[in-house]
JSON list of C-alpha atoms and ligand atoms in Angstrom, two decimals:
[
{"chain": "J", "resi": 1376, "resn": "UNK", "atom": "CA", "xyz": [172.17, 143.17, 139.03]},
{"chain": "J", "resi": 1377, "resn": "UNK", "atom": "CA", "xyz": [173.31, 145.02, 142.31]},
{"chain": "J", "resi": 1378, "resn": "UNK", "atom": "CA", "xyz": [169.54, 146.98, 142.17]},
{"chain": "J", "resi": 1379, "resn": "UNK", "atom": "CA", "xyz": [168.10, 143.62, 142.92]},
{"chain": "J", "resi": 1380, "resn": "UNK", "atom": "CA", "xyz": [169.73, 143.81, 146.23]},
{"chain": "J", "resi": 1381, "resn": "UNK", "atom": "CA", "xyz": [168.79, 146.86, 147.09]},
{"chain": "J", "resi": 1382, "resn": "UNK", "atom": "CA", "xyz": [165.32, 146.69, 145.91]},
{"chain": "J", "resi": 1383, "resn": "UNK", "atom": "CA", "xyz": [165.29, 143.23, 148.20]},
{"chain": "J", "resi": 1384, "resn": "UNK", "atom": "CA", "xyz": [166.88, 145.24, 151.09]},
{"chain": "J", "resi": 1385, "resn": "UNK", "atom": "CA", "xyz": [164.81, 148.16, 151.58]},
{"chain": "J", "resi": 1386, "resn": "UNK", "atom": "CA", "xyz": [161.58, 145.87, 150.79]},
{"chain": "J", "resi": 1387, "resn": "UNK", "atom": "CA", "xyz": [162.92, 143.65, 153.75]},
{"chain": "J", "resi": 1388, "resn": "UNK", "atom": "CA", "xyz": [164.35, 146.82, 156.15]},
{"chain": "J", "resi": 1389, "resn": "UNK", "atom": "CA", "xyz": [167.47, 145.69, 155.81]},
{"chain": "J", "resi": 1390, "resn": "UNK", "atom": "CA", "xyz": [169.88, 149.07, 156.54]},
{"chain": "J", "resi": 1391, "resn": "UNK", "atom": "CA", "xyz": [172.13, 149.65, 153.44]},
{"chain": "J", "resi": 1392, "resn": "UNK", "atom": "CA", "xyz": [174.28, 152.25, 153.02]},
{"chain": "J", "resi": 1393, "resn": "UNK", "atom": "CA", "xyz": [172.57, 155.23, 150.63]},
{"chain": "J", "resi": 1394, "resn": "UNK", "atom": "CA", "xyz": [173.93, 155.59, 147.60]},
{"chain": "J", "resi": 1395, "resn": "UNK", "atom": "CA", "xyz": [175.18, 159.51, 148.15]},
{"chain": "J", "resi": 1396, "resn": "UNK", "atom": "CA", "xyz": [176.86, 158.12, 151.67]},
{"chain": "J", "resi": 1397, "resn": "UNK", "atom": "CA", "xyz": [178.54, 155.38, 149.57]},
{"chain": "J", "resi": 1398, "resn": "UNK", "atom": "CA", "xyz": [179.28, 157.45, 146.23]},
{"chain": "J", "resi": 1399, "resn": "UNK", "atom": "CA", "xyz": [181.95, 158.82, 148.61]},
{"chain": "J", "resi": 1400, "resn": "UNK", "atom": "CA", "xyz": [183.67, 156.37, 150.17]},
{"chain": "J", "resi": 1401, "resn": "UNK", "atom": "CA", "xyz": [183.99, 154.77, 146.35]},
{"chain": "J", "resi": 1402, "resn": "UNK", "atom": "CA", "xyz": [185.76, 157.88, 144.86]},
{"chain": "J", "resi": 1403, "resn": "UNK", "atom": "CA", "xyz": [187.65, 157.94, 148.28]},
{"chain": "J", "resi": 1404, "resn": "UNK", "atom": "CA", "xyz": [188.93, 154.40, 147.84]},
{"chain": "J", "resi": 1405, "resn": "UNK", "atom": "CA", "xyz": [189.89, 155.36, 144.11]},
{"chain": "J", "resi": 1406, "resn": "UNK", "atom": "CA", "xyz": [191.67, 158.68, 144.56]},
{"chain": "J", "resi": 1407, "resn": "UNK", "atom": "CA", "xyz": [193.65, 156.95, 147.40]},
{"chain": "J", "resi": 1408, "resn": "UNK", "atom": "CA", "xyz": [194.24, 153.30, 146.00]},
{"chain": "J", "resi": 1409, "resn": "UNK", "atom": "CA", "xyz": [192.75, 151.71, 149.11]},
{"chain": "J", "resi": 1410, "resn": "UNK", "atom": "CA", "xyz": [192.78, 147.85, 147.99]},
{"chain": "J", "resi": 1411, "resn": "UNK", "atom": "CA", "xyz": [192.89, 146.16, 151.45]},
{"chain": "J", "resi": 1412, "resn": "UNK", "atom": "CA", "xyz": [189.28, 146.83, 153.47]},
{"chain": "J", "resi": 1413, "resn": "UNK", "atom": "CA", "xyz": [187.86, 145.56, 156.98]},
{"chain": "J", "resi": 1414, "resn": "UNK", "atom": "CA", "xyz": [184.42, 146.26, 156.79]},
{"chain": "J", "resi": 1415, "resn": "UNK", "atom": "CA", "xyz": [182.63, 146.23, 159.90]},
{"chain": "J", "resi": 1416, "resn": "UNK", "atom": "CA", "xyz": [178.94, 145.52, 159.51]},
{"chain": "J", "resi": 1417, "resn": "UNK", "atom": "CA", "xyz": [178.32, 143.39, 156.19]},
{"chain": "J", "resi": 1418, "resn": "UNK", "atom": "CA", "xyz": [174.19, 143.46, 156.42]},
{"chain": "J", "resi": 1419, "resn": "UNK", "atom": "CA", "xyz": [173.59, 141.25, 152.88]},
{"chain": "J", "resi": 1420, "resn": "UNK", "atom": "CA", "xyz": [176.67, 142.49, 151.42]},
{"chain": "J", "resi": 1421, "resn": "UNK", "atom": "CA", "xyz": [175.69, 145.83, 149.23]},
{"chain": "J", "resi": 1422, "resn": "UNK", "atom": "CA", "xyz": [178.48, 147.89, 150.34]},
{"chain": "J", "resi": 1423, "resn": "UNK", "atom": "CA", "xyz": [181.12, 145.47, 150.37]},
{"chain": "J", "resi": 1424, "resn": "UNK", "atom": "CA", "xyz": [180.26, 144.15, 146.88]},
{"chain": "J", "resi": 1425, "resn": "UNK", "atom": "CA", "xyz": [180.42, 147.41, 145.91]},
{"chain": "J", "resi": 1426, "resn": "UNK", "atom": "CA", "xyz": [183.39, 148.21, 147.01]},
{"chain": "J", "resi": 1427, "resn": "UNK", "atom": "CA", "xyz": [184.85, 145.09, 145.48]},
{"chain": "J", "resi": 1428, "resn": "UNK", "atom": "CA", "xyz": [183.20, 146.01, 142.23]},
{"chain": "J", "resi": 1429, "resn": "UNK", "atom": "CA", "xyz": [184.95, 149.54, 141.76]},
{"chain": "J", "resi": 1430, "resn": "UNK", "atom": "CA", "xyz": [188.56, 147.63, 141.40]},
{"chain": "J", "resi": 1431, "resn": "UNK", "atom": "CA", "xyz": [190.06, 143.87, 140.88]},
{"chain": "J", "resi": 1432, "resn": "UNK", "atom": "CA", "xyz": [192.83, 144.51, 143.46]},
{"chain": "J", "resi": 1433, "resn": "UNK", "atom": "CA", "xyz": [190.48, 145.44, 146.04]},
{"chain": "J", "resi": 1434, "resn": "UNK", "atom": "CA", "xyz": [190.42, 142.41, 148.80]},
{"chain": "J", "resi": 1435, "resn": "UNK", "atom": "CA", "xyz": [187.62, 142.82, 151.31]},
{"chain": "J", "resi": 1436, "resn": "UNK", "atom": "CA", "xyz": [187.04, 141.34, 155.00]},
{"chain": "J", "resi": 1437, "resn": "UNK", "atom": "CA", "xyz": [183.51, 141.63, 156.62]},
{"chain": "J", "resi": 1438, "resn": "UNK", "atom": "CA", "xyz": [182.16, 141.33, 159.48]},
{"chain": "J", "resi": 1439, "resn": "UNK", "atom": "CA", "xyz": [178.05, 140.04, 160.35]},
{"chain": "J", "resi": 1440, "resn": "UNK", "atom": "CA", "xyz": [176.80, 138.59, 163.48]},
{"chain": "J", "resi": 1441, "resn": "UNK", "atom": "CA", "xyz": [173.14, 138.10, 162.24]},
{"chain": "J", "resi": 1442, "resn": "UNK", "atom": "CA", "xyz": [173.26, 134.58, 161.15]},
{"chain": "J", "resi": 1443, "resn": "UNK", "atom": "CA", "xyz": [170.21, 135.38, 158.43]},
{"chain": "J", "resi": 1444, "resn": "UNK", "atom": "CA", "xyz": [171.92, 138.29, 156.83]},
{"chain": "J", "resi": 1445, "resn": "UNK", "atom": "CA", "xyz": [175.48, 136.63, 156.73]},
{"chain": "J", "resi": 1446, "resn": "UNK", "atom": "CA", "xyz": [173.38, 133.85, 154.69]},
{"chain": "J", "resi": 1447, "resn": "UNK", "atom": "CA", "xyz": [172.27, 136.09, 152.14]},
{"chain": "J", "resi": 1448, "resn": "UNK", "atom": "CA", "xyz": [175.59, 137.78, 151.84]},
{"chain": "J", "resi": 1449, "resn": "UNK", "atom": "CA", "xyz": [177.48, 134.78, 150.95]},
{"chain": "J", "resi": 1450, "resn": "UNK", "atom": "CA", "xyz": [174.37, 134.41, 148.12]},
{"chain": "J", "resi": 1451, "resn": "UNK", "atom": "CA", "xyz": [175.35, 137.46, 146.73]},
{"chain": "J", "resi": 1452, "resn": "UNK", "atom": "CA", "xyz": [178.68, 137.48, 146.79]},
{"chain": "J", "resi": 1453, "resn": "UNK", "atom": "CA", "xyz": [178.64, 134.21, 145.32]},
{"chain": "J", "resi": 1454, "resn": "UNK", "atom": "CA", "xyz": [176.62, 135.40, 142.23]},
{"chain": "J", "resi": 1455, "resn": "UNK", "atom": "CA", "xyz": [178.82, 138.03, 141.74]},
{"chain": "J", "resi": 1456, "resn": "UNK", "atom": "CA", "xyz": [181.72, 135.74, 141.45]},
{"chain": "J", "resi": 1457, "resn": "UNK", "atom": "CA", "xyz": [183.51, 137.65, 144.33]},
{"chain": "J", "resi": 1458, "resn": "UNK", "atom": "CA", "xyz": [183.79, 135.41, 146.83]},
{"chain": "J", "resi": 1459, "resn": "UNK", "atom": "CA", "xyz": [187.63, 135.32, 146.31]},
{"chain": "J", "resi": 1460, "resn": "UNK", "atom": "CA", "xyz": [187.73, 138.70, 147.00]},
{"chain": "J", "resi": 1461, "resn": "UNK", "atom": "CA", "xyz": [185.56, 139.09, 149.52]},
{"chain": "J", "resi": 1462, "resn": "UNK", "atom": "CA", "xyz": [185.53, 136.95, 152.36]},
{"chain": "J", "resi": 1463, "resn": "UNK", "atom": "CA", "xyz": [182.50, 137.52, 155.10]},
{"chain": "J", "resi": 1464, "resn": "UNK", "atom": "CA", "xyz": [183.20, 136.50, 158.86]},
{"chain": "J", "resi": 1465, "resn": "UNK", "atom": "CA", "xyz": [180.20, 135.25, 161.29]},
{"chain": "J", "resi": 1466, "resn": "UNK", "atom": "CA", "xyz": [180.70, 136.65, 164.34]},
{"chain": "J", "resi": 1467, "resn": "UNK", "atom": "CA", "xyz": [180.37, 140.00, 166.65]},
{"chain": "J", "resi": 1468, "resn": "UNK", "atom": "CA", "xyz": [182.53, 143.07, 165.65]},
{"chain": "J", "resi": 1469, "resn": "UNK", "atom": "CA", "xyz": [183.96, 142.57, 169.29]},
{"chain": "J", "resi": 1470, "resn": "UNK", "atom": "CA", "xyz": [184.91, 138.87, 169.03]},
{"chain": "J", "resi": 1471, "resn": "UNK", "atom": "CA", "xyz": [187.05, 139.10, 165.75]},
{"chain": "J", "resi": 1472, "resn": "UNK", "atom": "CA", "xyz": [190.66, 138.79, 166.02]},
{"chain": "J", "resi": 1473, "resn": "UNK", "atom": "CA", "xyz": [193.07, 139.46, 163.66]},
{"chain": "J", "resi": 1474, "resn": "UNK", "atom": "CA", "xyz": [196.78, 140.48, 162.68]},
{"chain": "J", "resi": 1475, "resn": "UNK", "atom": "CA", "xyz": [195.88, 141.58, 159.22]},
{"chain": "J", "resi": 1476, "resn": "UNK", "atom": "CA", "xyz": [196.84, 145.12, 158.27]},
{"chain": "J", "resi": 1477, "resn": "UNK", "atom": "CA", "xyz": [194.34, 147.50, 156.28]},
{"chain": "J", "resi": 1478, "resn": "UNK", "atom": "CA", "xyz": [194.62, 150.46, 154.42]},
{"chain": "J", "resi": 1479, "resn": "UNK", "atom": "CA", "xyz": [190.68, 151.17, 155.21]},
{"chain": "J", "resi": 1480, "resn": "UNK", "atom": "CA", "xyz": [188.25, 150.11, 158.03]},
{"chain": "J", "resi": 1481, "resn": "UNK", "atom": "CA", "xyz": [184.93, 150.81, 157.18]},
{"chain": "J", "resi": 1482, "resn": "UNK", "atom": "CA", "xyz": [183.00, 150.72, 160.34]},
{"chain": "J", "resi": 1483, "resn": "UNK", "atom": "CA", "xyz": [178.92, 150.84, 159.60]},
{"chain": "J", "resi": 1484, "resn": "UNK", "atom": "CA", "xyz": [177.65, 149.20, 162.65]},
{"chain": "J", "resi": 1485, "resn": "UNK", "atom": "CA", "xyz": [177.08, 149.51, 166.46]},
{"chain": "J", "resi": 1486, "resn": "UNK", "atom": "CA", "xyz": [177.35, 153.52, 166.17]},
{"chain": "J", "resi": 1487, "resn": "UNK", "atom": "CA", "xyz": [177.39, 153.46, 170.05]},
{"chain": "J", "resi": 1488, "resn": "UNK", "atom": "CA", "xyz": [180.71, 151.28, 170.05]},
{"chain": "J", "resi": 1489, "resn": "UNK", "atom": "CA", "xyz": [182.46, 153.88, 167.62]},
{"chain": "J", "resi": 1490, "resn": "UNK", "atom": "CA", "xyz": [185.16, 154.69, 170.28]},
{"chain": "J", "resi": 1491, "resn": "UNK", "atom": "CA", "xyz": [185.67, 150.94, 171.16]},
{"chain": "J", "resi": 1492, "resn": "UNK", "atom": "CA", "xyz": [186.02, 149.53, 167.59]},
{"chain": "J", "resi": 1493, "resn": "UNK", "atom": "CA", "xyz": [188.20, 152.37, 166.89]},
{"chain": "J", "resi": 1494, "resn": "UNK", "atom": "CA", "xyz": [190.41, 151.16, 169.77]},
{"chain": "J", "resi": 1495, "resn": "UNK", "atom": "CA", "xyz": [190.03, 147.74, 169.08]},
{"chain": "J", "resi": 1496, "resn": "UNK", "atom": "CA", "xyz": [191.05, 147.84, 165.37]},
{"chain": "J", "resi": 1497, "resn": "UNK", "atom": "CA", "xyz": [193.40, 150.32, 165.51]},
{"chain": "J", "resi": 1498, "resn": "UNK", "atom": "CA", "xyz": [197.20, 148.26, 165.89]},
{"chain": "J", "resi": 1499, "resn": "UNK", "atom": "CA", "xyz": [195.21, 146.56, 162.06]},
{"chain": "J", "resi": 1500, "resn": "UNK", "atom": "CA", "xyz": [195.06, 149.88, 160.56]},
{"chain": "J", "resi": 1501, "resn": "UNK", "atom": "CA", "xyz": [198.42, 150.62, 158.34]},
{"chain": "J", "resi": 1502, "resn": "UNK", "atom": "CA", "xyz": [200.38, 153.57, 159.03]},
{"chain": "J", "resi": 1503, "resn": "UNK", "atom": "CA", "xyz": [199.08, 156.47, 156.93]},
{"chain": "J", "resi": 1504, "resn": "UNK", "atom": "CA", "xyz": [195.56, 154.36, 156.60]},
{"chain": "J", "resi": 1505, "resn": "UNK", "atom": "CA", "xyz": [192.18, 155.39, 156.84]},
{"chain": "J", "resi": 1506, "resn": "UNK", "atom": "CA", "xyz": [188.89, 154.88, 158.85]},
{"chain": "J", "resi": 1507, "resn": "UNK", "atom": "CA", "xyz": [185.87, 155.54, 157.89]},
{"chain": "J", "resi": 1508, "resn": "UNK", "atom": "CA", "xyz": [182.65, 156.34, 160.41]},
{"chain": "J", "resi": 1509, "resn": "UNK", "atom": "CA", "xyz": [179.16, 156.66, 158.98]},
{"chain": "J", "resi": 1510, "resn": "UNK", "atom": "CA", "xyz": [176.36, 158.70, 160.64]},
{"chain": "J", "resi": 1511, "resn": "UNK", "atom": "CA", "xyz": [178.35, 161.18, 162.13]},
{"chain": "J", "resi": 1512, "resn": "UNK", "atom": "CA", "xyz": [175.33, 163.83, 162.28]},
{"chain": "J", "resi": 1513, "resn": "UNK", "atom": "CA", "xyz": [172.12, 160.79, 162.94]},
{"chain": "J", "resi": 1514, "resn": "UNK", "atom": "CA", "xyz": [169.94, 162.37, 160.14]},
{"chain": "J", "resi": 1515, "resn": "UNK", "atom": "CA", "xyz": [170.48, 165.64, 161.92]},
{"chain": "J", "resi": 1516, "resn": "UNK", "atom": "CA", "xyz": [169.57, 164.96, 165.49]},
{"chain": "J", "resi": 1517, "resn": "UNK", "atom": "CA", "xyz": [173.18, 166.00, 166.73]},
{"chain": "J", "resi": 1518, "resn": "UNK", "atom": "CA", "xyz": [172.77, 169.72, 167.22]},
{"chain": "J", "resi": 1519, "resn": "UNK", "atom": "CA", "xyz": [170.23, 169.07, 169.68]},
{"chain": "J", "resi": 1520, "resn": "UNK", "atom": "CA", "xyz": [169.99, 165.91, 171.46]},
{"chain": "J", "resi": 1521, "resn": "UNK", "atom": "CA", "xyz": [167.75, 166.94, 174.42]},
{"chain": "J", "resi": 1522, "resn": "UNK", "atom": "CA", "xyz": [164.86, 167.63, 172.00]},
{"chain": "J", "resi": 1523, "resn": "UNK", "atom": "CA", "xyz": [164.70, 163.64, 171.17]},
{"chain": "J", "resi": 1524, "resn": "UNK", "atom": "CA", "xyz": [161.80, 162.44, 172.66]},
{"chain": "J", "resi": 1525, "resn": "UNK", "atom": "CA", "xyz": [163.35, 158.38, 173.26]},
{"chain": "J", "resi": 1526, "resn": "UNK", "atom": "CA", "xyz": [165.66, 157.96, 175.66]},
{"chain": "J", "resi": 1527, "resn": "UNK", "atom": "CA", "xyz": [167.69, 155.42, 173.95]},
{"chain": "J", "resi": 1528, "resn": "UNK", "atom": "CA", "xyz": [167.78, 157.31, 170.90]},
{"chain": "J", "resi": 1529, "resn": "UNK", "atom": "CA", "xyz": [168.92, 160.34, 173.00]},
{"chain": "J", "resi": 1530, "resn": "UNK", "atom": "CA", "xyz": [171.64, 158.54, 175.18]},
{"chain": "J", "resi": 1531, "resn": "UNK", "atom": "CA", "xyz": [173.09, 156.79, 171.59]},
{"chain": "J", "resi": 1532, "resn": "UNK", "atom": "CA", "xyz": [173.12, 160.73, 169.97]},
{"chain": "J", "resi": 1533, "resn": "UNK", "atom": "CA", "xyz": [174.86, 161.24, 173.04]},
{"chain": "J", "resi": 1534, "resn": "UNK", "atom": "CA", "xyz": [177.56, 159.17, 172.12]},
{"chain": "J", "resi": 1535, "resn": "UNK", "atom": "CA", "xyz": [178.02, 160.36, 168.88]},
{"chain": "J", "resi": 1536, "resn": "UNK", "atom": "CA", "xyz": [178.72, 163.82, 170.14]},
{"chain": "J", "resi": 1537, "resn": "UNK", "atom": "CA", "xyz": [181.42, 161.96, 172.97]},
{"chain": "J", "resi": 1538, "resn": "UNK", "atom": "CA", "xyz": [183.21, 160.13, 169.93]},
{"chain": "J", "resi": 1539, "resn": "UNK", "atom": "CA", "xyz": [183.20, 162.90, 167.93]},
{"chain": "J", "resi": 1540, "resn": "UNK", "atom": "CA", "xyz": [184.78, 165.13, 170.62]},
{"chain": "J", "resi": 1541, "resn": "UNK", "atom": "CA", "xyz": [187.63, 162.68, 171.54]},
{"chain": "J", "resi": 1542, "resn": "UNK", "atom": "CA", "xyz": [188.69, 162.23, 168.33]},
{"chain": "J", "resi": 1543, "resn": "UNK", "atom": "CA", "xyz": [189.05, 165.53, 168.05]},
{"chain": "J", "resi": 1544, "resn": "UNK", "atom": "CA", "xyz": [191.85, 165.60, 170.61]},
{"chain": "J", "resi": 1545, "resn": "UNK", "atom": "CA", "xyz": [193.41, 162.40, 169.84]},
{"chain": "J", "resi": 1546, "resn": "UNK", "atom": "CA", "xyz": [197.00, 162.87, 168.22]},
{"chain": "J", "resi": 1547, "resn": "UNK", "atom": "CA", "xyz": [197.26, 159.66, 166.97]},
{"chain": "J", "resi": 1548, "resn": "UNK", "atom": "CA", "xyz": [195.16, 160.87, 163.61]},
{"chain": "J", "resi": 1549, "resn": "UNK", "atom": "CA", "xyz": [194.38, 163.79, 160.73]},
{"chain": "J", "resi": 1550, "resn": "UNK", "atom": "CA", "xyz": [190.99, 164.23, 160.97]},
{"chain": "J", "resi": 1551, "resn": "UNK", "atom": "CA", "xyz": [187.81, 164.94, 158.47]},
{"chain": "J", "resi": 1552, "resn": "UNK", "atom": "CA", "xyz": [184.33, 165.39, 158.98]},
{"chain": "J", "resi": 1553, "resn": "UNK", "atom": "CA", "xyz": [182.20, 165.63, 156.09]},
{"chain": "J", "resi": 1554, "resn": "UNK", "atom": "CA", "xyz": [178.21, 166.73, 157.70]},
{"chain": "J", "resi": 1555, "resn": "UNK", "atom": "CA", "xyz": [177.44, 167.67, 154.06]},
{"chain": "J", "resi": 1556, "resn": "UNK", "atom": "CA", "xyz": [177.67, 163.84, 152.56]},
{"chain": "J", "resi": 1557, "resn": "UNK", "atom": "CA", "xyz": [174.81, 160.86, 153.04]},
{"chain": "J", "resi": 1558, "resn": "UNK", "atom": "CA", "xyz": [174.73, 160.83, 157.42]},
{"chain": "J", "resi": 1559, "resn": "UNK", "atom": "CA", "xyz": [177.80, 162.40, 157.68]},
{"chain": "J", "resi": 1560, "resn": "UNK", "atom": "CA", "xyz": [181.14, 160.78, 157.75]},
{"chain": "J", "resi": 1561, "resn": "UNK", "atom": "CA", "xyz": [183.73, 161.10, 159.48]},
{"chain": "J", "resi": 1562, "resn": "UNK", "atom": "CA", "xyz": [187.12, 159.75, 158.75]},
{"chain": "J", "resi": 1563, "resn": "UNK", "atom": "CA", "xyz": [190.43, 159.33, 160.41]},
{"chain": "J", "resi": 1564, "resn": "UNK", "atom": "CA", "xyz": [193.92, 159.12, 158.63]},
{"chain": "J", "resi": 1565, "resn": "UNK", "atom": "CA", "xyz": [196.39, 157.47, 161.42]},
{"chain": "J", "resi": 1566, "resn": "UNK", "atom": "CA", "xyz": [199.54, 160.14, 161.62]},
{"chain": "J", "resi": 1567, "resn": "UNK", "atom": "CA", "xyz": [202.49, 158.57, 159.69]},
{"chain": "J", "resi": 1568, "resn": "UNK", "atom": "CA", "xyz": [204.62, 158.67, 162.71]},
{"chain": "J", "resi": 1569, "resn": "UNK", "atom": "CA", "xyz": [202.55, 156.73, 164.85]},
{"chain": "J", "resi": 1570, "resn": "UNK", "atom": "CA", "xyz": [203.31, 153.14, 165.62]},
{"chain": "S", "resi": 734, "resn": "SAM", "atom": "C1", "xyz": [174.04, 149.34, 158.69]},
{"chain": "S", "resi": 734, "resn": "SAM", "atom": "S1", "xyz": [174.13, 147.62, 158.51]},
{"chain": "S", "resi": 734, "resn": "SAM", "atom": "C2", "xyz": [175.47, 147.39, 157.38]},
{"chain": "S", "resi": 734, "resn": "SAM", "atom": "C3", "xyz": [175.15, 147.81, 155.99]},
{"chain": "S", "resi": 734, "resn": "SAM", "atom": "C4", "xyz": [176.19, 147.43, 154.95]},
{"chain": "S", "resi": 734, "resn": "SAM", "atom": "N1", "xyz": [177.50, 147.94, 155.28]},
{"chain": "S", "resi": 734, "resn": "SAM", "atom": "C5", "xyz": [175.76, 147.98, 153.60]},
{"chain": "S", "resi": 734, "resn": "SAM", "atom": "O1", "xyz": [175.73, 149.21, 153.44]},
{"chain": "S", "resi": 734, "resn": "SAM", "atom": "O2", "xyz": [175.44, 147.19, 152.71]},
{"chain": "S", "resi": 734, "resn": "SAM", "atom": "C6", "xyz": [174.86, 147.09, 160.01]},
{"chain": "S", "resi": 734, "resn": "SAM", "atom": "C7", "xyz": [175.02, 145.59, 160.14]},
{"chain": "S", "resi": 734, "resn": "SAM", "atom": "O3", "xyz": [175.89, 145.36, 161.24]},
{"chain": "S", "resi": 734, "resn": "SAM", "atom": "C8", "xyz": [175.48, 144.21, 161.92]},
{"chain": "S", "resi": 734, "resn": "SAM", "atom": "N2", "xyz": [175.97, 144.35, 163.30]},
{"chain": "S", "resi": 734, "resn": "SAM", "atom": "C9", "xyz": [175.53, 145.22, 164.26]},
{"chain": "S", "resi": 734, "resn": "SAM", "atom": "N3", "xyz": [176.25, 145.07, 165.39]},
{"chain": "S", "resi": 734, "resn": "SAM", "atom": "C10", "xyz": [177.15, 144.09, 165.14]},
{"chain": "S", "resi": 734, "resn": "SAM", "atom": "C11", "xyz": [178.17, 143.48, 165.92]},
{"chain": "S", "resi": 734, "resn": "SAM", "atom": "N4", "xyz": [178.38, 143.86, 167.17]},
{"chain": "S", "resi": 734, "resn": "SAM", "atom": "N5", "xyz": [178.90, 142.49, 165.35]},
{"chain": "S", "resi": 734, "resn": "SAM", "atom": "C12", "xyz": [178.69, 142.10, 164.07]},
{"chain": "S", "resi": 734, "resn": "SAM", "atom": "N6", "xyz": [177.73, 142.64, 163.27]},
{"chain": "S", "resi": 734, "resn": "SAM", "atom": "C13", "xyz": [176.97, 143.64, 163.80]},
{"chain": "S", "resi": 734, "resn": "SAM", "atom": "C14", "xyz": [173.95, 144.25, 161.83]},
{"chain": "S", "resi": 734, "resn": "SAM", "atom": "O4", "xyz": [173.42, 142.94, 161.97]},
{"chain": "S", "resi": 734, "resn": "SAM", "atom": "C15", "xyz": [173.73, 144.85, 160.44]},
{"chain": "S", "resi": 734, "resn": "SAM", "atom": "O5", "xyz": [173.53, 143.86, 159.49]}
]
């Protein structure tokens, strides 16, 4: 039963997704007939298996660094039977190289390295594809990030607001920001014409 891993993960801190911030991305992935997904940021596998779950054409690469949680991904995804489907990658976001084409990148790690991974993984997103940033708003610290009290926390808001704002600009993309769903998500549909 998926519950199991999410009663194991939040017992153990483990950050899953929430399940109105992933309700979303599951109709999204319907409505649009996403079936090839980079996932960035696999944790034990939740989202991902997921994913996989919602539709049998749906192939699914994922990336973990954390040697532990990659473990107990591969456990689950096992169980499930969807290990054909979903194949999980050891190694940092930044390291992992390949010429694969998606139609969605999920990116739900490193929030300060938005702007890089979008960069990074952009010539494997197809042309009319999607990507997909979770906690666009940081549980509502965004409108006012000089009343955060850490200054780590403060100089990561920070960065939210930066990627935020240069996407805005950036031609390369159709935008939408959703504040109102899970952490806020933001997504990006590369322009048709770009190449
Ligand atoms: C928010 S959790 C992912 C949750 C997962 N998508 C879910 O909802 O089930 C983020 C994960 O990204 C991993 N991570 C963070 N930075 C990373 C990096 N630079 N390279 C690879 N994995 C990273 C963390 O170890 C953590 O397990």
């Amino acid at each position: 039963m998926i519950e199991e891993i999410k009663k194991d993960a939040l017992e153990k801190g483990v950050p899953i997704i929430k399940d109105e911030g992933l309700a979303f991305p599951l109709n999204f992935i319907e409505q649009h007939k996403l079936k090839d997904i980079l996932e960035l940021g696999t944790a034990v596998g939740y989202s991902a298996i997921m994913m996989a779950q919602s539709d049998d054409d749906i192939r699914i690469d994922t990336i973990e660094k954390n040697e532990e949680m990659y473990d107990q991904a591969l456990k689950n995804i096992n169980e499930r039977k969807l290990n054909d489907r979903i194949k999980v990658h050891l190694c940092a976001i930044e390291d992992y190289e390949t010429e694969k084409m998606y139609d969605l990148i999920f990116v739900d790690a490193a929030k300060a390295q938005y702007g890089k991974y979008m960069e990074k993984f952009l010539p494997n997103l197809k042309s009319d594809g999607y990507m997909f940033f979770d906690n666009m708003i940081f549980h509502g610290l965004i409108d006012d990030p000089e009343k955060i009290t850490s200054r780590n926390l403060r100089n990561l808001v920070k960065k939210i607001i930066k990627f935020r704002e240069m996407v805005q600009n950036d031609e390369r993309f159709d935008i939408m920001m959703f504040d109102n769903v899970g952490d806020g998500i933001l997504i990006l549909n590369r322009r048709k014409c770009e190449t």
